[in-house]
């Protein structure tokens, strides 16, 4: 028999079809909430039982104990808070015990949440407990502190319909389906492998050895919901996994995609991954080196000890009910022409490895990728996706007070880019944007944030297609700038340039006469006068146009770009 789900019962939260149909009709008259990508991924796994025993988003009591002790209020092990964050206005609009419709971005109602709890979490404390840090270099921390609403809604869910997917549908399974598949194929011992990267020979060796060691079949279950910013997109990865599958012995391995929004939470996240795999019917779970680690912190130190995840899981193995298969990194020994665990390397071995960064460099430069490292079919797919010498898109995001010289500097940089090369450049200047893209928006905090998010969104599309986006809004709020950064960094570099010309200088220039009008009270909420400008804490560059000429400032921007290999 297969292992029982976490908490004993698979909690599928979909209503039977007639009831779901009725609820769907009723949902139209309920308050509507549009789920963001993370919430949508979480919802999918809540509804299909991947997050059993959860039956909804966490209320305060569960949340507090999950954060502090990795347990639900009833004591069940649960390491990551699954919460529905919203803005204050939305929370305030809800009556006691309200029901809300949870919709995808197209407005399709997927579930109804009965709100049992509305609470303000201490997100700093959450970051500290769950991620062990408040350093925003950590993508999970940055999301929690900068892009998570201040209010959480807890309550039970009733599922109306599954989130729709149109890609790789044959490779997507609910826990129930995968369990059925295992039963039909007589698979009982199953070792699951989690990944967010393309798989190469080392991964094949590792997974095969792990399966052999515990006498189990192999479930390759990559996360395809949301992984670390900058990762290879899942379409490319899945094409690689499919090729790789042919390199396993027949009837040994299967591939299934997991719509998980990763938090990069290291040890706690590894524990969560194990619980999810148990719900999908796996009896064993591979935990490698630095499982779900986000890399290095702002000081260049790794966020987590590379073996902390293995230790944490070993500690809870009994209670977990899924067996942990810890595995050291597999490395290639050229002298033996074979892969072996790092722990078995002898002094005379000539160890070779190619890191993710090195692989990207070789792809970019069109350099050889050796056969010992990966399979030719995989290289072919990666090369198609990352053609050699294809220039990387990036955003130059100028931010600063009105009259600081943002637009002028942006124009100077633009002219130089167009003089020296033929790369596509799109300019998203403050005033220009407000005439088209953001027409109708004013200068309230909300409208300014919306303006910056729109700019970030358009920039991210430009960059996705390899272009350069030059943005020059005031962008007075750090939160909105962080959001624009996040949107852009999904596809390329975000270069924040703080045009730090002091207020006195901007005001004395008063190019448009707006400062005088603001001082006279004719314009209300003018940035720098009676509206805030939050100074960027760590921009890529800072230039003050009262200290250098526009052309010198443009030189500095160019020098920076050249230094980073962007120009
Ligand atoms: S924001 O805050 O980023 O959305 O602003 P942005 O889109 O860059 O628009 C700023 C330009 O709008 C004019 N303007 C104001 N700026 C600041 N505060 C108030 N209340 C305001 N009202 C009008 C102003 O000309 C800004 O242009 P620049 O080029 O920055 O001087």
Coordinates of C-alpha atoms and ligand atoms in Angstrom, one line a residue:
X1 CA 0.0 0.0 0.0
X2 CA 1.1 3.6 -0.6
X3 CA 2.0 5.8 2.3
X4 CA -0.9 7.7 3.9
X5 CA -1.2 11.4 3.3
X6 CA 0.0 13.8 5.9
X7 CA -2.5 13.9 8.7
X8 CA -4.0 10.6 7.5
X9 CA -6.5 11.8 4.9
X10 CA -6.1 13.3 1.5
X11 CA -8.0 16.6 1.8
X12 CA -9.4 17.4 -1.6
X13 CA -11.5 20.6 -1.3
X14 CA -13.4 20.5 -4.6
X15 CA -17.2 20.4 -4.3
X16 CA -19.1 17.8 -6.2
X17 CA -20.0 19.2 -9.6
X18 CA -23.6 20.2 -9.0
X19 CA -22.7 22.1 -5.8
X20 CA -19.7 23.6 -7.5
X21 CA -21.9 24.9 -10.3
X22 CA -24.3 26.5 -7.8
X23 CA -21.4 28.0 -5.8
X24 CA -19.9 29.4 -9.0
X25 CA -23.2 31.2 -9.8
X26 CA -23.4 32.5 -6.3
X27 CA -19.7 33.6 -6.3
X28 CA -20.4 36.4 -8.8
X29 CA -22.2 38.4 -6.1
X30 CA -19.5 37.9 -3.5
X31 CA -16.5 40.2 -2.9
X32 CA -13.9 39.3 -5.6
X33 CA -10.2 38.7 -5.0
X34 CA -7.8 38.2 -7.8
X35 CA -5.1 35.8 -6.8
X36 CA -1.5 36.6 -7.6
X37 CA 0.9 33.9 -8.9
X38 CA 1.9 32.6 -5.5
X39 CA -1.6 32.6 -4.1
X40 CA -2.8 30.8 -7.2
X41 CA -0.1 28.1 -6.9
X42 CA -0.9 27.7 -3.2
X43 CA -4.6 27.5 -3.9
X44 CA -4.1 24.7 -6.5
X45 CA -2.2 22.6 -4.0
X46 CA -4.7 23.3 -1.2
X47 CA -7.6 22.3 -3.4
X48 CA -6.1 19.1 -4.8
X49 CA -4.8 17.8 -1.5
X50 CA -1.1 18.5 -2.1
X51 CA -1.1 20.5 1.1
X52 CA -3.2 18.0 3.1
X53 CA -4.2 18.3 6.0
X54 CA -4.8 22.0 5.4
X55 CA -8.3 22.9 4.5
X56 CA -7.8 26.5 3.7
X57 CA -5.6 29.4 4.3
X58 CA -4.1 29.6 7.9
X59 CA -5.9 31.5 10.6
X60 CA -4.1 33.3 13.3
X61 CA -3.6 30.4 15.8
X62 CA -2.3 28.0 13.2
X63 CA -0.2 30.7 11.7
X64 CA 1.4 31.7 14.9
X65 CA 2.4 28.1 15.8
X66 CA 3.6 27.3 12.2
X67 CA 5.8 30.4 12.3
X68 CA 7.2 29.7 15.8
X69 CA 7.2 25.9 16.0
X70 CA 6.6 24.5 12.5
X71 CA 3.4 23.0 13.7
X72 CA -0.3 23.6 13.2
X73 CA -2.4 24.4 16.3
X74 CA -3.3 20.7 16.6
X75 CA 0.4 19.7 16.7
X76 CA 0.8 18.4 13.1
X77 CA 4.2 19.2 11.6
X78 CA 3.8 22.1 9.1
X79 CA 6.8 24.3 8.4
X80 CA 5.7 27.0 5.9
X81 CA 2.8 29.5 6.5
X82 CA 0.2 29.2 3.8
X83 CA -1.6 32.5 4.0
X84 CA -3.8 34.7 1.9
X85 CA -2.5 38.2 2.1
X86 CA -4.6 41.2 1.0
X87 CA -4.5 45.0 1.3
X88 CA -6.1 46.8 4.2
X89 CA -8.9 48.4 2.1
X90 CA -10.1 45.0 0.9
X91 CA -9.9 43.5 4.4
X92 CA -11.8 46.4 5.9
X93 CA -14.6 46.0 3.3
X94 CA -15.4 42.5 4.5
X95 CA -18.3 41.8 6.9
X96 CA -17.8 39.3 9.8
X97 CA -17.8 35.7 8.4
X98 CA -17.8 37.0 4.8
X99 CA -17.3 34.7 1.9
X100 CA -15.1 35.8 -0.9
X101 CA -14.6 34.6 -4.4
X102 CA -11.0 33.7 -5.3
X103 CA -10.4 34.3 -9.0
X104 CA -7.6 33.8 -11.4
X105 CA -6.3 36.7 -13.5
X106 CA -9.0 36.1 -16.2
X107 CA -11.7 36.5 -13.5
X108 CA -12.6 32.8 -13.4
X109 CA -13.8 31.9 -9.9
X110 CA -11.8 28.9 -8.6
X111 CA -12.9 28.7 -5.0
X112 CA -14.8 30.4 -2.2
X113 CA -13.1 31.3 1.1
X114 CA -15.2 31.6 4.2
X115 CA -13.3 34.2 6.2
X116 CA -12.9 33.0 9.8
X117 CA -10.0 35.2 10.7
X118 CA -8.6 38.6 9.6
X119 CA -5.3 39.4 11.2
X120 CA -2.2 41.6 10.9
X121 CA 0.9 39.4 10.8
X122 CA 4.3 40.6 12.1
X123 CA 6.0 40.0 8.8
X124 CA 9.5 40.8 10.1
X125 CA 9.1 38.1 12.8
X126 CA 7.7 35.7 10.2
X127 CA 10.8 36.3 8.0
X128 CA 13.1 35.8 10.9
X129 CA 11.5 32.5 12.0
X130 CA 10.7 31.0 8.7
X131 CA 13.7 32.2 6.6
X132 CA 16.1 32.8 9.5
X133 CA 16.8 36.3 8.2
X134 CA 15.4 39.7 7.2
X135 CA 17.9 40.2 4.4
X136 CA 16.1 41.1 1.3
X137 CA 18.7 39.4 -0.9
X138 CA 16.7 36.3 0.0
X139 CA 13.8 36.1 -2.6
X140 CA 11.4 34.7 0.0
X141 CA 12.1 37.6 2.4
X142 CA 11.9 40.2 -0.3
X143 CA 8.5 38.9 -1.3
X144 CA 7.3 38.7 2.2
X145 CA 8.5 42.2 3.3
X146 CA 8.0 44.1 0.1
X147 CA 5.3 42.4 -2.0
X148 CA 3.0 40.8 0.6
X149 CA -0.2 42.5 1.7
X150 CA -0.4 43.6 5.4
X151 CA -3.5 41.6 6.3
X152 CA -4.0 37.9 6.2
X153 CA -7.3 36.2 5.7
X154 CA -7.7 32.7 7.2
X155 CA -10.6 30.3 6.6
X156 CA -11.9 27.2 4.9
X157 CA -12.1 26.7 1.1
X158 CA -14.7 25.3 -1.1
X159 CA -13.2 24.5 -4.5
X160 CA -15.3 25.4 -7.6
X161 CA -12.9 24.4 -10.4
X162 CA -9.2 23.6 -11.1
X163 CA -6.9 26.4 -12.1
X164 CA -6.5 26.0 -15.8
X165 CA -3.2 25.0 -17.4
X166 CA -2.7 24.6 -21.2
X167 CA 0.9 23.6 -21.1
X168 CA 2.1 20.0 -20.6
X169 CA -1.3 18.9 -19.5
X170 CA -0.4 15.2 -19.8
X171 CA 2.3 15.7 -17.1
X172 CA 0.2 17.4 -14.5
X173 CA -1.4 15.2 -11.9
X174 CA -3.3 15.7 -8.6
X175 CA -2.2 13.6 -5.6
X176 CA -5.2 11.3 -6.2
X177 CA -4.2 10.8 -9.9
X178 CA -0.6 10.1 -9.2
X179 CA -1.6 7.7 -6.4
X180 CA -3.9 5.9 -8.9
X181 CA -1.1 5.7 -11.4
X182 CA 1.3 4.2 -8.9
X183 CA -1.3 1.6 -7.9
X184 CA -2.1 0.7 -11.5
X185 CA 1.6 0.3 -12.2
X186 CA 2.3 -1.7 -9.1
X187 CA 4.7 1.0 -7.7
X188 CA 4.8 1.0 -3.9
X189 CA 8.2 2.2 -3.0
X190 CA 8.7 5.5 -4.7
X191 CA 11.5 8.0 -4.2
X192 CA 10.6 11.6 -5.2
X193 CA 13.1 14.1 -6.6
X194 CA 12.5 17.8 -6.4
X195 CA 14.2 20.2 -8.8
X196 CA 14.0 23.8 -10.1
X197 CA 16.8 23.4 -12.6
X198 CA 17.5 21.6 -15.9
X199 CA 18.7 18.1 -15.1
X200 CA 22.1 16.8 -16.3
X201 CA 24.1 13.6 -16.0
X202 CA 24.9 14.3 -12.3
X203 CA 21.2 14.5 -11.5
X204 CA 20.6 11.3 -13.4
X205 CA 23.4 9.5 -11.5
X206 CA 22.2 10.9 -8.2
X207 CA 18.5 9.9 -8.7
X208 CA 19.4 6.5 -10.1
X209 CA 21.7 5.7 -7.2
X210 CA 19.2 7.0 -4.6
X211 CA 16.5 4.8 -6.2
X212 CA 18.8 1.8 -6.2
X213 CA 19.9 2.4 -2.6
X214 CA 16.4 2.2 -1.2
X215 CA 15.0 -0.2 -3.8
X216 CA 12.4 2.2 -5.1
X217 CA 11.0 3.6 -8.4
X218 CA 11.7 7.2 -9.2
X219 CA 9.3 10.1 -9.3
X220 CA 10.9 13.2 -10.9
X221 CA 8.7 16.0 -9.7
X222 CA 10.0 19.4 -10.6
X223 CA 8.5 22.6 -9.3
X224 CA 7.0 24.5 -12.2
X225 CA 4.8 27.0 -10.3
X226 CA 7.3 29.7 -9.4
X227 CA 10.9 29.1 -8.6
X228 CA 13.8 31.4 -8.0
X229 CA 14.0 34.6 -10.1
X230 CA 16.4 34.1 -13.0
X231 CA 15.9 30.3 -13.2
X232 CA 15.5 28.6 -16.6
X233 CA 11.8 28.9 -17.4
X234 CA 9.8 25.7 -16.9
X235 CA 8.8 25.2 -20.6
X236 CA 12.5 24.8 -21.4
X237 CA 13.1 22.7 -18.3
X238 CA 10.3 20.3 -19.0
X239 CA 11.5 19.8 -22.6
X240 CA 14.9 18.8 -21.0
X241 CA 13.3 16.5 -18.5
X242 CA 11.4 14.7 -21.1
X243 CA 14.6 14.0 -23.0
X244 CA 16.3 12.9 -19.9
X245 CA 13.6 10.4 -19.0
X246 CA 14.7 8.3 -22.0
X247 CA 18.1 7.9 -20.3
X248 CA 16.6 5.9 -17.4
X249 CA 16.1 2.1 -17.5
X250 CA 12.6 1.3 -18.7
X251 CA 9.8 1.4 -16.1
X252 CA 12.1 3.0 -13.6
X253 CA 11.2 6.6 -13.6
X254 CA 8.2 8.9 -14.2
X255 CA 7.8 12.6 -14.6
X256 CA 5.1 14.8 -13.0
X257 CA 5.0 18.5 -12.7
X258 CA 4.3 20.2 -9.4
X259 CA 2.6 23.7 -9.4
X260 CA 4.5 24.8 -6.4
X261 CA 5.4 28.4 -5.6
X262 CA 8.8 27.9 -4.0
X263 CA 9.9 30.3 -1.2
X264 CA 13.6 29.3 -1.3
X265 CA 13.3 28.6 2.4
X266 CA 16.1 26.1 2.8
X267 CA 15.5 23.6 5.6
X268 CA 11.9 24.5 6.4
X269 CA 11.1 24.4 2.7
X270 CA 12.7 21.0 2.4
X271 CA 10.5 19.7 5.1
X272 CA 7.5 21.1 3.3
X273 CA 8.6 19.5 0.0
X274 CA 8.8 16.1 1.8
X275 CA 5.2 16.5 3.2
X276 CA 3.9 17.4 -0.3
X277 CA 5.6 14.4 -1.9
X278 CA 4.1 12.2 0.8
X279 CA 0.7 13.5 -0.2
X280 CA 1.4 12.5 -3.8
X281 CA 2.2 9.0 -2.6
X282 CA 6.0 8.9 -2.5
X283 CA 7.5 6.8 0.3
X284 CA 11.0 8.4 0.0
X285 CA 12.3 11.8 -0.6
X286 CA 15.7 12.8 -1.9
X287 CA 17.4 15.7 -0.1
X288 CA 20.5 16.9 -1.7
X289 CA 23.1 19.5 -0.9
X290 CA 21.6 23.0 -0.1
X291 CA 18.0 21.9 -0.8
X292 CA 15.8 24.9 -1.7
X293 CA 18.7 27.2 -0.8
X294 CA 18.6 30.8 -2.2
X295 CA 22.4 31.1 -2.5
X296 CA 24.3 33.9 -0.7
X297 CA 23.3 36.8 1.4
X298 CA 24.2 40.5 1.1
X299 CA 27.6 39.7 2.7
X300 CA 28.3 36.8 0.4
X301 CA 27.7 34.2 3.1
X302 CA 25.3 31.2 2.3
X303 CA 21.9 31.7 3.9
X304 CA 21.8 28.1 5.1
X305 CA 24.4 25.5 5.9
X306 CA 24.3 23.1 2.9
X307 CA 23.4 20.1 5.1
X308 CA 21.0 21.9 7.4
X309 CA 18.0 20.6 5.4
X310 CA 19.2 17.0 5.6
X311 CA 19.6 17.4 9.4
X312 CA 16.3 19.0 10.0
X313 CA 14.5 16.3 8.0
X314 CA 16.4 13.5 9.7
X315 CA 15.3 14.9 13.0
X316 CA 11.7 14.7 12.1
X317 CA 11.8 11.6 9.9
X318 CA 9.8 9.4 12.2
X319 CA 7.0 11.8 12.5
X320 CA 7.1 12.8 8.9
X321 CA 6.2 9.4 7.7
X322 CA 8.2 9.7 4.5
X323 CA 11.8 8.4 4.5
X324 CA 14.6 10.8 3.8
X325 CA 17.3 9.8 1.3
X326 CA 20.1 12.3 2.0
X327 CA 22.5 12.6 -0.9
X328 CA 25.8 14.3 -1.2
X329 CA 26.5 16.2 -4.5
X330 CA 27.5 13.9 -7.4
X331 CA 30.7 14.9 -9.1
X332 CA 32.5 13.7 -12.2
X333 CA 35.9 12.1 -11.8
X334 CA 37.6 12.5 -15.2
X335 CA 40.4 9.9 -14.4
X336 CA 37.7 7.2 -13.8
X337 CA 35.3 8.7 -16.4
X338 CA 32.5 8.3 -13.9
X339 CA 30.3 10.1 -11.4
X340 CA 30.6 9.5 -7.7
X341 CA 29.4 11.1 -4.5
X342 CA 31.6 14.0 -3.4
X343 CA 32.2 12.1 -0.1
X344 CA 33.9 9.2 -2.1
X345 CA 36.3 11.3 -4.0
X346 CA 39.9 10.2 -3.4
X347 CA 43.0 12.4 -3.4
X348 CA 44.2 11.3 -6.9
X349 CA 40.7 12.0 -8.5
X350 CA 40.5 14.7 -11.1
X351 CA 37.1 16.2 -10.2
X352 CA 35.2 18.3 -12.8
X353 CA 32.1 20.3 -12.4
X354 CA 30.2 22.9 -14.3
X355 CA 28.2 25.3 -12.2
X356 CA 24.9 26.9 -13.3
X357 CA 26.7 30.2 -13.8
X358 CA 29.4 28.6 -15.8
X359 CA 26.9 26.7 -18.0
X360 CA 25.1 30.0 -18.7
X361 CA 28.4 31.6 -19.6
X362 CA 29.2 28.8 -22.0
X363 CA 25.8 29.0 -23.6
X364 CA 26.1 32.7 -24.0
X365 CA 29.5 32.5 -25.6
X366 CA 28.6 29.5 -27.7
X367 CA 31.4 27.5 -26.0
X368 CA 31.5 23.7 -25.9
X369 CA 29.5 21.8 -23.3
X370 CA 31.2 18.5 -22.7
X371 CA 29.4 15.1 -23.1
X372 CA 30.4 14.1 -19.6
X373 CA 28.4 16.9 -18.2
X374 CA 25.0 16.5 -19.9
X375 CA 23.2 14.8 -22.8
X376 CA 23.3 16.2 -26.4
X377 CA 19.5 16.5 -26.5
X378 CA 19.5 18.7 -23.4
X379 CA 22.3 20.9 -24.8
X380 CA 20.3 21.3 -28.0
X381 CA 17.2 22.5 -26.1
X382 CA 19.2 24.9 -23.9
X383 CA 21.0 26.4 -26.9
X384 CA 17.8 27.0 -28.7
X385 CA 16.5 28.8 -25.7
X386 CA 19.7 30.7 -25.0
X387 CA 21.3 31.4 -28.4
X388 CA 25.0 32.3 -28.3
X389 CA 25.7 36.0 -28.0
X390 CA 22.1 37.0 -27.7
X391 CA 22.2 40.2 -25.8
X392 CA 20.5 40.3 -22.5
X393 CA 17.6 42.7 -22.0
X394 CA 17.8 45.2 -19.1
X395 CA 16.0 48.1 -17.6
X396 CA 17.6 51.4 -16.7
X397 CA 15.3 52.7 -14.0
X398 CA 16.0 56.4 -13.2
X399 CA 14.3 57.6 -10.0
X400 CA 14.5 61.0 -8.3
X401 CA 12.7 64.2 -7.6
X402 CA 11.0 66.3 -10.2
X403 CA 13.7 68.4 -11.8
X404 CA 16.5 66.1 -10.7
X405 CA 17.6 65.6 -14.3
X406 CA 16.1 62.1 -14.8
X407 CA 14.6 62.7 -18.2
X408 CA 17.6 64.7 -19.4
X409 CA 20.0 62.0 -18.3
X410 CA 17.7 59.3 -19.8
X411 CA 17.8 61.2 -23.1
X412 CA 21.6 61.4 -23.1
X413 CA 21.9 57.7 -22.4
X414 CA 19.4 56.9 -25.1
X415 CA 21.3 59.0 -27.6
X416 CA 24.5 57.2 -26.8
X417 CA 22.8 53.7 -27.0
X418 CA 21.4 54.5 -30.4
X419 CA 24.7 56.1 -31.6
X420 CA 26.8 53.1 -30.7
X421 CA 24.5 50.1 -31.4
X422 CA 21.3 48.9 -32.9
X423 CA 19.6 47.3 -29.9
X424 CA 15.9 48.0 -29.5
X425 CA 15.3 50.6 -26.9
X426 CA 11.9 51.6 -25.4
X427 CA 11.7 54.8 -23.4
X428 CA 9.1 55.0 -20.6
X429 CA 9.5 58.6 -19.4
X430 CA 7.4 60.0 -16.5
X431 CA 5.4 62.6 -18.4
X432 CA 5.2 60.5 -21.6
X433 CA 3.9 57.5 -19.7
X434 CA 1.3 59.6 -17.9
X435 CA -0.1 60.7 -21.3
X436 CA -0.7 57.2 -22.5
X437 CA 0.0 54.1 -20.4
X438 CA -1.1 55.8 -17.2
X439 CA -3.6 58.3 -18.5
X440 CA -6.2 59.1 -15.8
X441 CA -3.9 58.3 -12.9
X442 CA -3.2 61.1 -10.4
X443 CA -0.6 61.5 -7.7
X444 CA -2.1 59.7 -4.7
X445 CA 0.1 57.0 -3.3
X446 CA -2.1 54.3 -4.8
X447 CA -2.0 56.0 -8.3
X448 CA 1.7 56.5 -8.1
X449 CA 2.2 52.8 -7.2
X450 CA -0.1 51.8 -10.1
X451 CA 1.9 54.0 -12.4
X452 CA 5.2 52.3 -11.4
X453 CA 3.8 48.8 -11.6
X454 CA 2.6 49.6 -15.1
X455 CA 6.0 50.9 -16.1
X456 CA 7.6 47.8 -14.5
X457 CA 5.3 45.5 -16.4
X458 CA 5.9 47.1 -19.8
X459 CA 9.6 47.1 -19.1
X460 CA 9.6 43.5 -18.2
X461 CA 7.9 42.6 -21.5
X462 CA 10.5 44.7 -23.4
X463 CA 13.3 42.9 -21.6
X464 CA 11.7 39.5 -22.0
X465 CA 12.3 40.0 -25.8
X466 CA 15.9 41.1 -25.3
X467 CA 15.3 44.9 -25.5
X468 CA 16.4 47.8 -23.3
X469 CA 13.8 49.8 -21.4
X470 CA 14.7 53.2 -20.1
X471 CA 12.3 54.3 -17.4
X472 CA 12.4 57.8 -15.8
X473 CA 9.5 58.3 -13.3
X474 CA 9.9 59.9 -9.9
X475 CA 8.9 56.5 -8.3
X476 CA 9.0 57.9 -4.7
X477 CA 8.0 54.7 -2.9
X478 CA 10.5 51.9 -2.2
X479 CA 7.8 49.2 -2.3
X480 CA 6.7 50.0 -5.8
X481 CA 10.3 50.2 -7.0
X482 CA 10.9 46.8 -5.5
X483 CA 7.9 45.5 -7.3
X484 CA 9.1 46.9 -10.7
X485 CA 12.5 45.3 -9.9
X486 CA 10.8 42.0 -9.3
X487 CA 8.8 42.1 -12.6
X488 CA 11.9 43.0 -14.6
X489 CA 14.3 40.6 -12.9
X490 CA 12.2 37.7 -14.0
X491 CA 13.6 38.3 -17.5
X492 CA 16.8 40.4 -17.2
X493 CA 18.7 43.0 -15.2
X494 CA 17.2 45.9 -13.3
X495 CA 19.5 48.8 -13.0
X496 CA 18.2 51.3 -10.5
X497 CA 19.8 54.7 -10.9
X498 CA 19.1 57.2 -8.2
X499 CA 19.3 60.7 -9.5
X500 CA 20.1 62.2 -6.2
X501 CA 20.2 65.9 -7.0
X502 CA 19.2 67.7 -3.8
X503 CA 15.8 69.2 -3.4
X504 CA 17.2 72.8 -3.1
X505 CA 18.8 72.4 -6.5
X506 CA 15.7 70.9 -8.1
X507 CA 13.6 73.6 -6.6
X508 CA 15.9 76.4 -7.7
X509 CA 15.9 75.0 -11.3
X510 CA 12.1 74.8 -11.2
X511 CA 12.0 73.9 -14.9
X512 CA 8.2 73.7 -15.0
X513 CA 7.3 76.2 -12.3
X514 CA 5.7 73.4 -10.3
X515 CA 7.8 73.9 -7.2
X516 CA 6.6 77.5 -7.0
X517 CA 3.1 76.4 -7.5
X518 CA 3.5 73.7 -4.8
X519 CA 5.0 76.2 -2.3
X520 CA 2.1 78.5 -3.0
X521 CA -0.3 75.6 -2.2
X522 CA -1.7 75.6 -5.8
X523 CA -0.5 71.9 -6.2
X524 CA -1.1 69.6 -3.3
X525 CA 1.0 66.5 -2.6
X526 CA 4.0 67.5 -4.6
X527 CA 7.0 65.2 -4.2
X528 CA 9.6 66.7 -1.9
X529 CA 7.4 69.5 -0.7
X530 CA 4.4 67.9 0.9
X531 CA 4.7 64.4 -0.3
X532 CA 7.5 61.9 0.5
X533 CA 10.4 60.6 -1.5
X534 CA 11.9 57.4 0.0
X535 CA 15.6 57.5 -0.9
X536 CA 16.7 54.2 -2.5
X537 CA 18.8 52.3 0.0
X538 CA 20.9 50.3 -2.4
X539 CA 20.6 51.4 -6.0
X540 CA 23.0 50.1 -8.6
X541 CA 24.2 53.7 -9.2
X542 CA 23.7 57.1 -7.7
X543 CA 24.3 60.3 -9.7
X544 CA 23.8 63.9 -8.6
X545 CA 23.4 66.3 -11.5
X546 CA 24.3 69.3 -9.4
X547 CA 27.8 67.7 -9.0
X548 CA 28.4 66.4 -12.6
X549 CA 27.3 67.5 -16.0
X550 CA 24.7 65.4 -17.9
X551 CA 27.3 64.1 -20.2
X552 CA 29.5 63.1 -17.3
X553 CA 26.6 61.4 -15.6
X554 CA 25.8 59.5 -18.9
X555 CA 29.5 58.5 -19.0
X556 CA 29.2 57.0 -15.5
X557 CA 26.1 55.0 -16.5
X558 CA 27.9 53.7 -19.5
X559 CA 31.0 52.8 -17.6
X560 CA 28.8 50.8 -15.2
X561 CA 27.1 49.0 -18.0
X562 CA 30.4 48.1 -19.7
X563 CA 31.7 46.8 -16.4
X564 CA 28.7 44.6 -16.0
X565 CA 29.0 43.3 -19.6
X566 CA 25.8 45.0 -20.6
X567 CA 27.2 47.5 -23.1
Ligands
LIG1 S1 5.3 59.1 -10.0 O1 5.3 59.5 -8.6 O2 6.5 58.3 -10.2 O3 4.1 58.3 -10.3 O4 5.4 60.4 -10.8 P1 5.7 60.5 -12.4 O5 4.9 59.6 -13.2 O6 7.2 60.4 -12.6 O7 5.2 62.0 -12.7 C1 5.9 63.0 -12.2 C2 5.6 64.3 -13.1 O8 4.3 64.7 -12.9 C3 4.4 66.2 -12.7 N1 3.6 66.3 -11.4 C4 3.9 65.9 -10.1 N2 5.1 65.3 -9.6 C5 5.1 65.1 -8.3 N3 4.1 65.3 -7.5 C6 3.0 65.9 -7.9 N4 2.0 66.1 -7.1 C7 2.9 66.2 -9.3 N5 1.9 66.8 -10.1 C8 2.4 66.8 -11.3 C9 5.8 66.6 -12.6 O9 6.0 67.4 -13.7 C10 6.6 65.3 -12.7 O10 7.5 65.4 -13.8 P2 9.1 65.5 -13.7 O11 9.6 65.2 -15.0 O12 9.6 64.4 -12.7 O13 9.4 66.9 -13.2

